[in-house]
Amino acid sequence: MSRLLHPLSRRTFLHTAAIAGIGAALPFGSRSPLRAAPPTFEEIPPSVSGLTWIHENAMSPERFLPETMGPGMAFFDYDNDGWMDVLMVNSGPADFYTPKILLKHALYKNNRDGSFTDVTDKAGITGQTFGMGCAIGDFDNDGYSDIFVTAYGRPILYRNNGNGTFTDITEKSGLHKAPNWTTSAVWFDYDNDGRLDLFLCSFVEFNLKNNVFCGDNKLGKRFYCIPRVFRPTPSAIFHNNGDGTFTDVTAGTDIARAMGKALGVVATDINNDGLVDLFVANDTVQNFLFANRGKGKWEEIGLASEVGFSANGTPRSGMGVDATDFDQDGRQDLFVANVDQEMFSLYRNDGNEFFSDVAATHGIAQATRLLSGWGLKFFDYDNDGHVDLLLANGHPDDMIEQYSQQVKYKEPLLLFQNNRQGKLQNVSAASGPVFAKSFPARGLAIGDYNNDGRIDVLVGNNGLAPLLLKNNAGEGHHWLGLRLQGSSCNRDAIGAMLSWSVGGQKRSRFKVGGGSYLSAHDPREVLGLGTAAAIDWLEIKWPAPSGKVERFTDLPVDRYVTITEGRGKVE
């Protein structure tokens, strides 16, 4: 055979040769053709991963609402060694709860062998609060990722000291003035000054004194209340002053006037004007779409854009959210998960700040009618170049089965694959045994913890251990991993637009901030190339203030590279 084989063809030849008895050796790491292929997503037990932490939900007979809301998860590289570490948020002391033992959030360092080691105490993640979730971002542009923990009560801002430890600077930063009950949060640069600002979802007015009895008064049996019975609150936005402090700039804006019960938020650019907007999911009141009009002005356009209510004009119980251009038409689409009987929504961006709910067209509405969705994320799980969708579900009330014959407390995960024509198809049943199980799922984070180019998943379970899913999909597909570093723009490059070509076919992706529920994700972008062994070119339009566009060719594949704004080179 005189000509060289394509890598995929060579693998096929070697497998064929082995089956035929020719005696060709399998490449290192290849699976025997006689051995069953691993599932698309493989559940990795704590005994293997080392993630032995268990969430304490503080469940009590009184059924206080915060008990059912957590936990959030995060994949991030706190020590800059190139491997994703894990943060998991726990509950703690509150006016309605006194822990019997010391409760802590958990920071686990990646051992680079598929396992993790608990470094919580060593790192100084010791603050006591009834935690909800987290947002990860380099707010001071020093090259190290910082942690913001949302909470019922006092939130915490941990500054990364760059030596494996963190310092609680909440009071100094001014973020102790946050709303009383913060849920999801997102770092993003709303004014394009090159520094990450912070948006905080504020949930309902709640404390021990105003707790409401929900349940069967005759039997004296309590259930968790539907948030409809609690008063709404305004969310908050804090401007980064560039000196380690933040200023609350909510007053006088539509964000202050919009009274909501916010649980999920994603930062994206819905109208391609270079200003990052906010889509906020609210529970039992309308969702908000805050259009960024520049110079600190926000316009709430949820109703006008038709993402605020259901098709029949009623508010739903919005929880998890995300944004992406799933159909590759150059516009950012939106997704929101709701509670059972309401169905989830996939909002296609029709342009001119209008959206259409196309969840039924993709079978998503039908598949989610009896489910309650929390964590979720758009990502290309099989590296074919098309964005897919994973949903984590679980009913908020552990007593739901006592008064419903159809709805369950623990619910299955759902995986929707993009069929390359912009249609999302439910492939859960064929994606591994874990999809036949049920969980009380809440937060969901994505990240490539073993650096094989396949994006893995971490799901937080209320009152239980987390669920780590190793991604085995995309056999034979190539990829390019990008770690973007801003120079004049924010260091995390939130708001960057990536465009690339593979085999003459162009694709694009906007680097959103946040998404999912209570959780934060691997900041790297993985571009799936399918069976193509090379990428034609890559263009990066960096966020303002520079807005510079850089073009790269001859990029390596099947590896991660670092690209720094303005340097015009790959490291």
Coordinates of C-alpha atoms in Angstrom, one line a residue:
M1 CA 0.0 0.0 0.0
S2 CA 1.9 3.1 -1.2
R3 CA -0.3 5.9 0.1
L4 CA -0.7 6.9 3.7
L5 CA -4.0 6.1 5.5
H6 CA -6.1 8.8 7.1
P7 CA -5.9 8.3 10.9
L8 CA -9.5 7.1 11.0
S9 CA -8.9 4.7 8.1
R10 CA -5.8 3.4 9.7
R11 CA -7.8 2.6 12.9
T12 CA -10.4 0.8 10.8
F13 CA -7.7 -1.2 8.9
L14 CA -6.0 -2.3 12.2
H15 CA -9.3 -3.4 13.7
T16 CA -10.2 -5.3 10.5
A17 CA -6.8 -6.9 10.4
A18 CA -7.1 -8.0 14.0
I19 CA -10.5 -9.5 13.4
A20 CA -9.2 -11.3 10.3
G21 CA -6.3 -12.8 12.3
I22 CA -3.6 -10.9 10.4
G23 CA -2.0 -10.1 13.8
A24 CA -1.8 -6.3 13.5
A25 CA -1.4 -4.8 17.0
L26 CA -4.1 -2.3 18.1
P27 CA -2.9 1.2 18.7
F28 CA -2.3 2.1 22.4
G29 CA -5.6 3.1 24.0
S30 CA -7.8 1.4 21.4
R31 CA -10.5 -0.9 22.5
S32 CA -10.7 -4.5 21.5
P33 CA -13.3 -5.0 18.7
L34 CA -14.7 -7.9 20.7
R35 CA -15.3 -5.8 23.8
A36 CA -18.5 -3.8 24.2
A37 CA -18.1 -0.1 23.6
P38 CA -18.4 2.0 26.8
P39 CA -21.7 4.0 27.2
T40 CA -21.8 7.5 25.7
F41 CA -21.8 8.9 29.3
E42 CA -20.3 6.7 31.9
E43 CA -21.1 7.1 35.6
I44 CA -17.8 7.3 37.6
P45 CA -18.4 6.3 41.2
P46 CA -16.9 8.2 44.2
S47 CA -14.6 5.2 44.9
V48 CA -12.9 5.9 41.6
S49 CA -13.2 9.7 41.3
G50 CA -12.4 10.5 45.0
L51 CA -15.4 12.9 45.0
T52 CA -16.7 11.6 48.3
W53 CA -18.4 14.8 49.4
I54 CA -22.2 14.6 50.1
H55 CA -24.6 17.5 50.0
E56 CA -26.4 18.4 53.2
N57 CA -29.8 19.8 52.3
A58 CA -30.8 20.4 55.9
M59 CA -34.2 18.8 55.3
S60 CA -36.6 19.2 58.2
P61 CA -40.2 18.5 59.0
E62 CA -41.0 22.2 58.6
R63 CA -40.0 22.0 54.9
F64 CA -38.2 25.3 54.7
L65 CA -37.9 26.4 51.1
P66 CA -34.1 26.8 50.9
E67 CA -33.7 23.1 51.8
T68 CA -34.8 22.0 48.3
M69 CA -32.8 24.4 46.1
G70 CA -29.1 23.3 46.1
P71 CA -26.5 22.4 45.3
G72 CA -24.4 24.1 42.6
M73 CA -21.3 22.7 41.0
A74 CA -18.2 24.1 39.1
F75 CA -15.4 22.9 36.9
F76 CA -12.5 25.4 36.9
D77 CA -8.7 25.4 37.1
Y78 CA -7.9 27.1 40.4
D79 CA -4.2 26.5 40.3
N80 CA -3.5 27.0 36.5
D81 CA -2.0 23.6 36.0
G82 CA -4.2 22.9 32.9
W83 CA -6.5 20.5 34.6
M84 CA -10.1 21.1 35.7
D85 CA -10.7 21.1 39.4
V86 CA -14.1 20.8 41.1
L87 CA -16.0 23.1 43.5
M88 CA -19.2 21.9 45.2
V89 CA -21.4 24.2 47.3
N90 CA -23.0 23.1 50.6
S91 CA -25.6 24.4 53.0
G92 CA -24.7 25.8 56.4
P93 CA -25.9 27.8 59.3
A94 CA -29.1 29.9 58.8
D95 CA -31.9 31.4 60.8
F96 CA -33.9 28.2 60.3
Y97 CA -31.0 25.7 60.6
T98 CA -28.2 24.9 63.0
P99 CA -25.9 22.1 61.7
K100 CA -25.1 19.3 64.1
I101 CA -21.6 19.1 62.5
L102 CA -19.4 21.6 60.7
L103 CA -20.5 21.9 57.1
K104 CA -18.2 23.1 54.3
H105 CA -18.2 23.7 50.7
A106 CA -15.8 21.3 48.9
L107 CA -12.8 22.1 46.6
Y108 CA -11.2 19.1 44.9
K109 CA -7.9 19.2 43.1
N110 CA -7.6 17.2 39.9
N111 CA -4.9 14.5 40.3
R112 CA -4.5 14.2 36.5
D113 CA -5.3 10.5 36.6
G114 CA -9.1 10.6 36.6
S115 CA -9.3 11.2 40.4
F116 CA -9.5 14.2 42.7
T117 CA -8.2 15.1 46.2
D118 CA -10.1 17.3 48.7
V119 CA -8.1 20.5 49.3
T120 CA -10.8 22.6 50.9
D121 CA -9.1 23.4 54.1
K122 CA -5.7 23.9 52.6
A123 CA -7.2 26.3 50.1
G124 CA -9.0 28.3 52.7
I125 CA -12.6 27.7 51.5
T126 CA -13.8 27.8 55.0
G127 CA -16.7 30.3 55.1
Q128 CA -19.9 29.4 56.8
T129 CA -23.1 30.2 54.9
F130 CA -26.2 28.4 53.6
G131 CA -24.7 28.1 50.1
M132 CA -26.7 27.8 46.9
G133 CA -24.4 28.0 43.9
C134 CA -21.3 29.6 42.5
A135 CA -19.9 31.8 39.7
I136 CA -16.3 31.6 38.7
G137 CA -14.4 34.5 37.1
D138 CA -11.1 36.4 37.1
F139 CA -12.6 39.6 38.4
D140 CA -9.2 41.3 39.0
N141 CA -7.6 40.1 35.7
D142 CA -4.6 38.6 37.5
G143 CA -4.8 35.3 35.6
Y144 CA -6.3 33.3 38.5
S145 CA -10.0 32.3 38.7
D146 CA -11.9 33.7 41.7
I147 CA -15.0 32.2 43.4
F148 CA -18.3 33.8 44.2
V149 CA -20.6 31.7 46.3
T150 CA -24.3 32.6 46.3
A151 CA -26.4 31.9 49.4
Y152 CA -29.4 32.2 51.5
G153 CA -27.9 34.9 53.8
R154 CA -24.4 36.2 53.3
P155 CA -22.7 35.4 50.0
I156 CA -18.9 35.0 49.8
L157 CA -16.3 36.4 47.4
Y158 CA -13.1 34.3 47.5
R159 CA -10.1 36.0 45.8
N160 CA -7.6 33.5 44.4
N161 CA -4.2 34.3 45.9
G162 CA -2.3 32.5 43.1
N163 CA -0.6 30.1 45.5
G164 CA -3.4 27.5 45.9
T165 CA -5.2 29.5 48.6
F166 CA -8.2 31.9 48.7
T167 CA -9.1 34.9 50.8
D168 CA -12.6 35.9 51.8
I169 CA -12.9 39.6 50.7
T170 CA -16.6 39.9 50.7
E171 CA -16.8 42.8 53.1
K172 CA -13.9 44.7 51.5
S173 CA -15.4 44.2 48.0
G174 CA -18.8 45.5 49.0
L175 CA -20.6 42.4 47.8
H176 CA -21.9 41.7 51.3
K177 CA -24.6 44.2 50.3
A178 CA -26.1 41.6 48.0
P179 CA -29.8 40.6 48.2
N180 CA -30.7 38.3 51.1
W181 CA -31.2 35.2 49.0
T182 CA -29.0 34.9 45.9
T183 CA -29.2 31.9 43.6
S184 CA -27.5 31.9 40.3
A185 CA -24.9 34.5 39.4
V186 CA -22.9 35.4 36.3
W187 CA -19.7 37.3 35.7
F188 CA -19.7 39.4 32.5
D189 CA -18.5 42.8 31.3
Y190 CA -21.7 44.8 30.7
D191 CA -20.0 48.2 30.0
N192 CA -17.0 46.9 27.9
D193 CA -14.4 48.4 30.2
G194 CA -12.3 45.2 30.3
R195 CA -13.4 44.1 33.8
L196 CA -15.9 41.5 34.9
D197 CA -19.1 42.8 36.5
L198 CA -21.5 40.6 38.5
F199 CA -25.2 40.0 38.1
L200 CA -27.0 38.3 41.0
C201 CA -30.3 36.4 40.8
S202 CA -32.4 37.3 43.8
F203 CA -35.1 34.8 44.8
V204 CA -38.1 35.5 47.1
E205 CA -38.6 37.3 50.4
F206 CA -38.1 34.5 53.0
N207 CA -37.0 34.2 56.6
L208 CA -37.9 32.1 59.6
K209 CA -40.5 34.6 60.8
N210 CA -42.5 34.8 57.6
N211 CA -42.4 31.1 56.7
V212 CA -45.7 29.9 55.2
F213 CA -47.5 26.6 56.0
C214 CA -48.1 24.6 52.9
G215 CA -49.6 21.1 53.0
D216 CA -52.6 19.4 54.4
N217 CA -54.0 21.4 57.4
K218 CA -56.3 18.6 58.5
L219 CA -53.4 16.2 58.8
G220 CA -50.8 18.8 59.8
K221 CA -48.5 17.5 57.1
R222 CA -46.2 20.0 55.4
F223 CA -45.1 20.1 51.8
Y224 CA -42.6 22.5 50.3
C225 CA -44.4 25.6 49.2
I226 CA -44.7 26.7 45.6
P227 CA -42.8 30.0 45.4
R228 CA -46.0 31.7 44.3
V229 CA -46.9 32.3 47.9
F230 CA -43.8 34.4 48.6
R231 CA -43.2 37.9 47.5
P232 CA -40.8 38.7 44.6
T233 CA -37.6 40.7 44.8
P234 CA -35.4 42.6 42.4
S235 CA -32.1 41.1 41.3
A236 CA -28.9 43.1 41.4
I237 CA -26.0 44.1 39.3
F238 CA -22.6 45.2 40.7
H239 CA -20.1 47.2 38.7
N240 CA -16.4 46.3 39.0
N241 CA -14.4 49.3 40.1
G242 CA -11.1 47.8 39.2
D243 CA -9.6 48.2 42.7
G244 CA -11.1 45.0 44.3
T245 CA -14.4 46.7 45.1
F246 CA -17.8 46.7 43.5
T247 CA -20.6 49.3 43.4
D248 CA -24.3 48.3 43.3
V249 CA -25.6 50.0 40.1
T250 CA -29.1 48.4 40.1
A251 CA -31.0 51.5 41.3
G252 CA -33.0 53.4 38.6
T253 CA -32.7 50.6 36.1
D254 CA -35.3 48.1 34.7
I255 CA -33.4 45.5 36.7
A256 CA -34.5 47.3 39.9
R257 CA -38.0 47.7 38.7
A258 CA -38.4 44.1 37.6
M259 CA -39.7 42.2 40.6
G260 CA -38.9 38.6 40.1
K261 CA -38.1 35.2 41.7
A262 CA -34.9 34.6 39.8
L263 CA -33.2 31.2 39.7
G264 CA -31.2 31.0 36.4
V265 CA -29.2 33.5 34.3
V266 CA -27.1 33.5 31.2
A267 CA -25.2 36.4 29.7
T268 CA -25.2 36.6 25.9
D269 CA -25.7 39.0 23.0
I270 CA -29.2 38.5 21.6
N271 CA -29.0 41.2 18.9
N272 CA -25.3 41.2 17.9
D273 CA -24.7 44.8 18.9
G274 CA -21.6 44.0 20.9
L275 CA -23.3 44.6 24.3
V276 CA -23.9 41.5 26.5
D277 CA -27.6 41.0 27.5
L278 CA -29.1 38.9 30.3
F279 CA -31.8 36.2 30.1
V280 CA -33.2 35.5 33.6
A281 CA -35.5 32.6 34.5
N282 CA -38.1 33.3 37.2
D283 CA -40.2 30.9 39.3
T284 CA -44.0 31.6 39.0
V285 CA -43.5 35.0 37.5
Q286 CA -42.5 36.0 34.0
N287 CA -39.0 35.5 32.8
F288 CA -36.9 38.6 32.1
L289 CA -34.8 39.5 29.1
F290 CA -32.7 42.5 30.0
A291 CA -31.4 44.1 26.8
N292 CA -28.2 46.0 27.3
R293 CA -28.7 49.5 25.7
G294 CA -25.2 50.8 26.8
K295 CA -24.1 53.4 29.2
G296 CA -25.6 51.5 32.1
K297 CA -29.1 51.4 30.6
W298 CA -31.2 48.2 30.6
E299 CA -34.5 47.5 28.9
E300 CA -36.6 44.6 30.1
I301 CA -38.1 43.1 26.9
G302 CA -39.3 39.7 28.0
L303 CA -42.9 40.2 27.2
A304 CA -42.2 42.0 23.9
S305 CA -39.7 39.3 22.8
E306 CA -42.1 36.5 23.7
V307 CA -39.8 34.8 26.2
G308 CA -41.5 36.0 29.3
F309 CA -44.6 33.8 29.4
S310 CA -45.9 30.5 28.0
A311 CA -47.8 30.4 24.7
N312 CA -51.1 31.0 26.5
G313 CA -49.8 34.0 28.4
T314 CA -49.2 32.5 31.8
P315 CA -46.0 32.6 33.9
R316 CA -44.1 29.4 34.4
S317 CA -41.6 28.1 36.9
G318 CA -38.3 28.9 35.2
M319 CA -35.2 27.4 36.7
G320 CA -32.2 26.6 34.5
V321 CA -31.3 28.6 31.4
D322 CA -28.7 28.7 28.6
A323 CA -28.0 30.3 25.3
T324 CA -26.3 29.2 22.0
D325 CA -26.8 29.4 18.3
F326 CA -28.1 25.8 17.9
D327 CA -29.2 26.2 14.3
Q328 CA -26.2 28.2 13.1
D329 CA -28.1 31.2 11.7
G330 CA -25.9 33.7 13.4
R331 CA -28.3 34.5 16.3
Q332 CA -28.3 33.5 19.9
D333 CA -31.1 31.2 20.9
L334 CA -32.4 30.7 24.5
F335 CA -33.5 27.8 26.6
V336 CA -35.4 27.6 29.9
A337 CA -36.4 24.6 32.0
N338 CA -39.7 24.7 33.9
V339 CA -41.5 22.5 36.5
D340 CA -43.7 19.5 35.6
Q341 CA -46.9 20.1 33.5
E342 CA -45.4 23.3 32.1
M343 CA -42.9 21.8 29.6
F344 CA -39.5 23.3 28.8
S345 CA -38.9 26.0 26.2
L346 CA -36.4 26.3 23.3
Y347 CA -36.6 29.9 22.0
R348 CA -35.4 30.3 18.5
N349 CA -34.0 33.8 17.8
D350 CA -36.0 35.2 14.9
G351 CA -34.1 38.4 14.8
N352 CA -35.1 42.0 15.7
E353 CA -35.3 40.8 19.3
F354 CA -38.2 38.4 18.7
F355 CA -38.2 34.7 19.6
S356 CA -40.4 31.7 18.9
D357 CA -40.8 28.7 21.2
V358 CA -39.9 25.6 19.0
A359 CA -39.6 23.1 21.9
A360 CA -42.5 21.0 20.5
T361 CA -40.8 20.9 17.0
H362 CA -37.8 19.2 18.6
G363 CA -39.7 16.9 20.8
I364 CA -38.4 18.7 23.9
A365 CA -41.9 19.9 25.1
Q366 CA -43.3 16.4 24.9
A367 CA -40.3 14.7 26.7
T368 CA -40.4 17.2 29.6
R369 CA -44.1 17.4 30.4
L370 CA -43.8 15.4 33.6
L371 CA -40.3 16.7 34.5
S372 CA -38.9 19.6 36.5
G373 CA -35.6 21.0 35.0
W374 CA -32.7 22.6 36.8
G375 CA -29.2 22.3 35.5
L376 CA -28.8 22.2 31.7
K377 CA -26.2 23.1 29.1
F378 CA -25.7 23.3 25.4
F379 CA -22.4 21.7 24.3
D380 CA -21.0 19.5 21.5
Y381 CA -20.8 16.2 23.4
D382 CA -19.8 14.1 20.3
N383 CA -17.4 16.7 18.7
D384 CA -19.2 16.6 15.4
G385 CA -19.4 20.3 15.2
H386 CA -23.1 20.6 16.2
V387 CA -24.3 21.8 19.6
D388 CA -26.3 19.3 21.6
L389 CA -28.3 19.7 24.9
L390 CA -28.2 17.9 28.3
L391 CA -30.9 18.4 30.9
A392 CA -30.7 17.5 34.6
N393 CA -34.1 17.1 36.3
G394 CA -35.8 16.4 39.7
H395 CA -39.0 17.6 41.4
P396 CA -38.5 20.2 44.1
D397 CA -40.8 18.5 46.6
D398 CA -39.7 15.2 48.0
M399 CA -43.4 14.5 48.9
I400 CA -44.8 14.9 45.4
E401 CA -45.5 11.2 45.0
Q402 CA -48.0 11.4 47.9
Y403 CA -50.3 13.7 45.9
S404 CA -49.4 12.9 42.2
Q405 CA -49.6 9.5 40.4
Q406 CA -47.5 10.6 37.5
V407 CA -44.8 12.9 38.8
K408 CA -41.8 11.5 40.6
Y409 CA -39.3 13.2 43.0
K410 CA -36.3 11.7 41.4
E411 CA -36.2 12.1 37.6
P412 CA -34.0 11.0 34.7
L413 CA -31.4 13.0 32.8
L414 CA -32.2 13.8 29.1
L415 CA -29.8 14.1 26.2
F416 CA -30.7 15.7 22.9
Q417 CA -28.4 15.3 20.0
N418 CA -28.2 17.8 17.1
N419 CA -28.8 15.9 13.9
R420 CA -26.7 18.3 11.9
Q421 CA -29.7 19.9 10.2
G422 CA -30.5 21.9 13.3
K423 CA -33.0 19.4 14.8
L424 CA -32.5 18.2 18.4
Q425 CA -33.4 14.5 18.9
N426 CA -33.8 12.7 22.2
V427 CA -31.0 10.0 22.3
S428 CA -31.2 9.4 26.1
A429 CA -32.2 5.8 25.8
A430 CA -29.1 5.0 23.7
S431 CA -26.6 7.0 25.7
G432 CA -25.9 4.7 28.7
P433 CA -27.3 3.0 31.8
V434 CA -27.2 6.3 33.8
F435 CA -30.1 7.6 31.7
A436 CA -32.3 4.8 33.0
K437 CA -31.7 6.0 36.5
S438 CA -33.4 8.9 38.4
F439 CA -31.9 11.6 40.5
P440 CA -32.9 14.7 42.7
A441 CA -30.7 16.7 40.3
R442 CA -30.1 20.4 40.7
G443 CA -26.9 22.2 39.5
L444 CA -25.0 20.9 36.4
A445 CA -21.5 21.9 35.3
I446 CA -19.6 20.8 32.2
G447 CA -15.9 20.4 31.8
D448 CA -13.2 18.2 30.3
Y449 CA -11.7 16.8 33.5
N450 CA -9.4 14.3 31.8
N451 CA -8.3 16.5 29.0
D452 CA -9.2 14.1 26.2
G453 CA -11.3 16.7 24.3
R454 CA -14.6 15.1 25.3
I455 CA -16.6 17.3 27.6
D456 CA -17.7 15.6 30.8
V457 CA -20.5 16.4 33.2
L458 CA -21.0 17.0 36.9
V459 CA -24.5 17.0 38.4
G460 CA -25.3 18.1 41.9
N461 CA -28.0 16.0 43.7
N462 CA -30.0 17.5 46.5
G463 CA -29.1 15.7 49.7
L464 CA -26.9 13.2 48.0
A465 CA -23.4 12.7 46.4
P466 CA -22.8 14.4 43.1
L467 CA -22.9 12.5 39.8
L468 CA -19.7 12.5 37.6
L469 CA -20.2 11.5 34.0
K470 CA -17.3 10.6 31.8
N471 CA -17.9 11.4 28.1
N472 CA -16.9 8.5 25.8
A473 CA -18.6 9.9 22.7
G474 CA -17.1 11.1 19.4
E475 CA -14.9 8.1 18.6
G476 CA -12.9 9.1 15.5
H477 CA -13.8 12.7 15.8
H478 CA -11.1 15.4 16.0
W479 CA -11.3 18.6 18.1
L480 CA -9.5 21.8 19.0
G481 CA -9.5 23.1 22.5
L482 CA -9.1 26.8 23.1
R483 CA -8.1 28.7 26.2
L484 CA -8.7 32.3 25.5
Q485 CA -7.0 35.1 27.5
G486 CA -8.0 38.7 27.1
S487 CA -5.6 41.5 27.3
S488 CA -7.5 44.7 26.9
C489 CA -10.8 42.9 27.3
N490 CA -11.8 40.9 30.3
R491 CA -9.2 38.1 31.0
D492 CA -11.9 35.4 30.6
A493 CA -12.9 36.7 27.2
I494 CA -16.6 36.5 28.0
G495 CA -18.3 37.9 25.0
A496 CA -15.8 36.7 22.4
M497 CA -17.1 35.5 19.1
L498 CA -15.4 32.4 17.5
S499 CA -15.8 31.6 13.9
W500 CA -14.0 28.7 12.2
S501 CA -14.1 26.6 9.0
V502 CA -13.7 22.9 8.6
G503 CA -13.8 21.4 5.2
G504 CA -15.1 24.7 3.8
Q505 CA -18.0 24.7 6.2
K506 CA -18.2 27.7 8.5
R507 CA -19.4 27.7 12.1
S508 CA -19.5 30.2 14.9
R509 CA -19.9 30.3 18.7
F510 CA -20.4 33.1 21.2
K511 CA -18.6 32.7 24.5
V512 CA -21.5 33.2 26.9
G513 CA -21.3 33.9 30.6
G514 CA -22.9 31.5 33.1
G515 CA -25.8 29.3 32.0
S516 CA -27.3 26.2 33.7
Y517 CA -28.5 26.6 37.3
L518 CA -26.3 27.6 40.3
S519 CA -23.2 26.3 38.4
A520 CA -20.1 27.3 36.5
H521 CA -18.3 25.6 33.7
D522 CA -14.9 24.8 32.2
P523 CA -13.9 28.2 30.6
R524 CA -12.2 26.5 27.7
E525 CA -14.0 26.1 24.3
V526 CA -13.8 22.8 22.5
L527 CA -14.5 23.0 18.8
G528 CA -15.6 19.7 17.3
L529 CA -14.2 19.0 13.9
G530 CA -16.0 15.7 13.1
T531 CA -13.9 13.4 11.0
A532 CA -11.8 16.2 9.6
A533 CA -8.1 16.0 10.6
A534 CA -7.5 19.7 10.2
I535 CA -9.2 23.1 10.8
D536 CA -9.1 25.5 7.8
W537 CA -9.0 28.7 9.9
L538 CA -10.1 30.2 13.1
E539 CA -11.2 33.8 13.7
I540 CA -11.6 35.4 17.1
K541 CA -13.5 38.7 17.5
W542 CA -12.4 39.8 21.0
P543 CA -14.8 41.7 23.2
A544 CA -14.5 45.5 23.6
P545 CA -12.8 47.6 24.3
S546 CA -10.6 46.5 21.5
G547 CA -13.1 44.5 19.4
K548 CA -10.1 43.2 17.5
V549 CA -10.4 40.3 15.0
E550 CA -7.5 37.9 14.8
R551 CA -7.3 35.0 12.3
F552 CA -5.3 31.8 12.7
T553 CA -4.4 29.0 10.3
D554 CA -2.2 25.9 10.7
L555 CA -3.6 25.2 14.1
P556 CA -2.9 21.8 15.8
V557 CA -5.8 19.5 16.5
D558 CA -6.7 17.1 19.2
R559 CA -5.0 19.3 21.9
Y560 CA -5.6 22.4 23.9
V561 CA -3.9 25.7 22.9
T562 CA -3.8 29.1 24.6
I563 CA -4.5 32.2 22.5
T564 CA -3.9 35.6 24.0
E565 CA -5.6 38.7 22.7
G566 CA -3.3 40.9 20.5
R567 CA -0.3 38.6 20.4
G568 CA -1.3 36.8 17.2
K569 CA 0.2 33.5 18.2
V570 CA -0.8 30.2 19.7
E571 CA 0.9 28.8 22.8

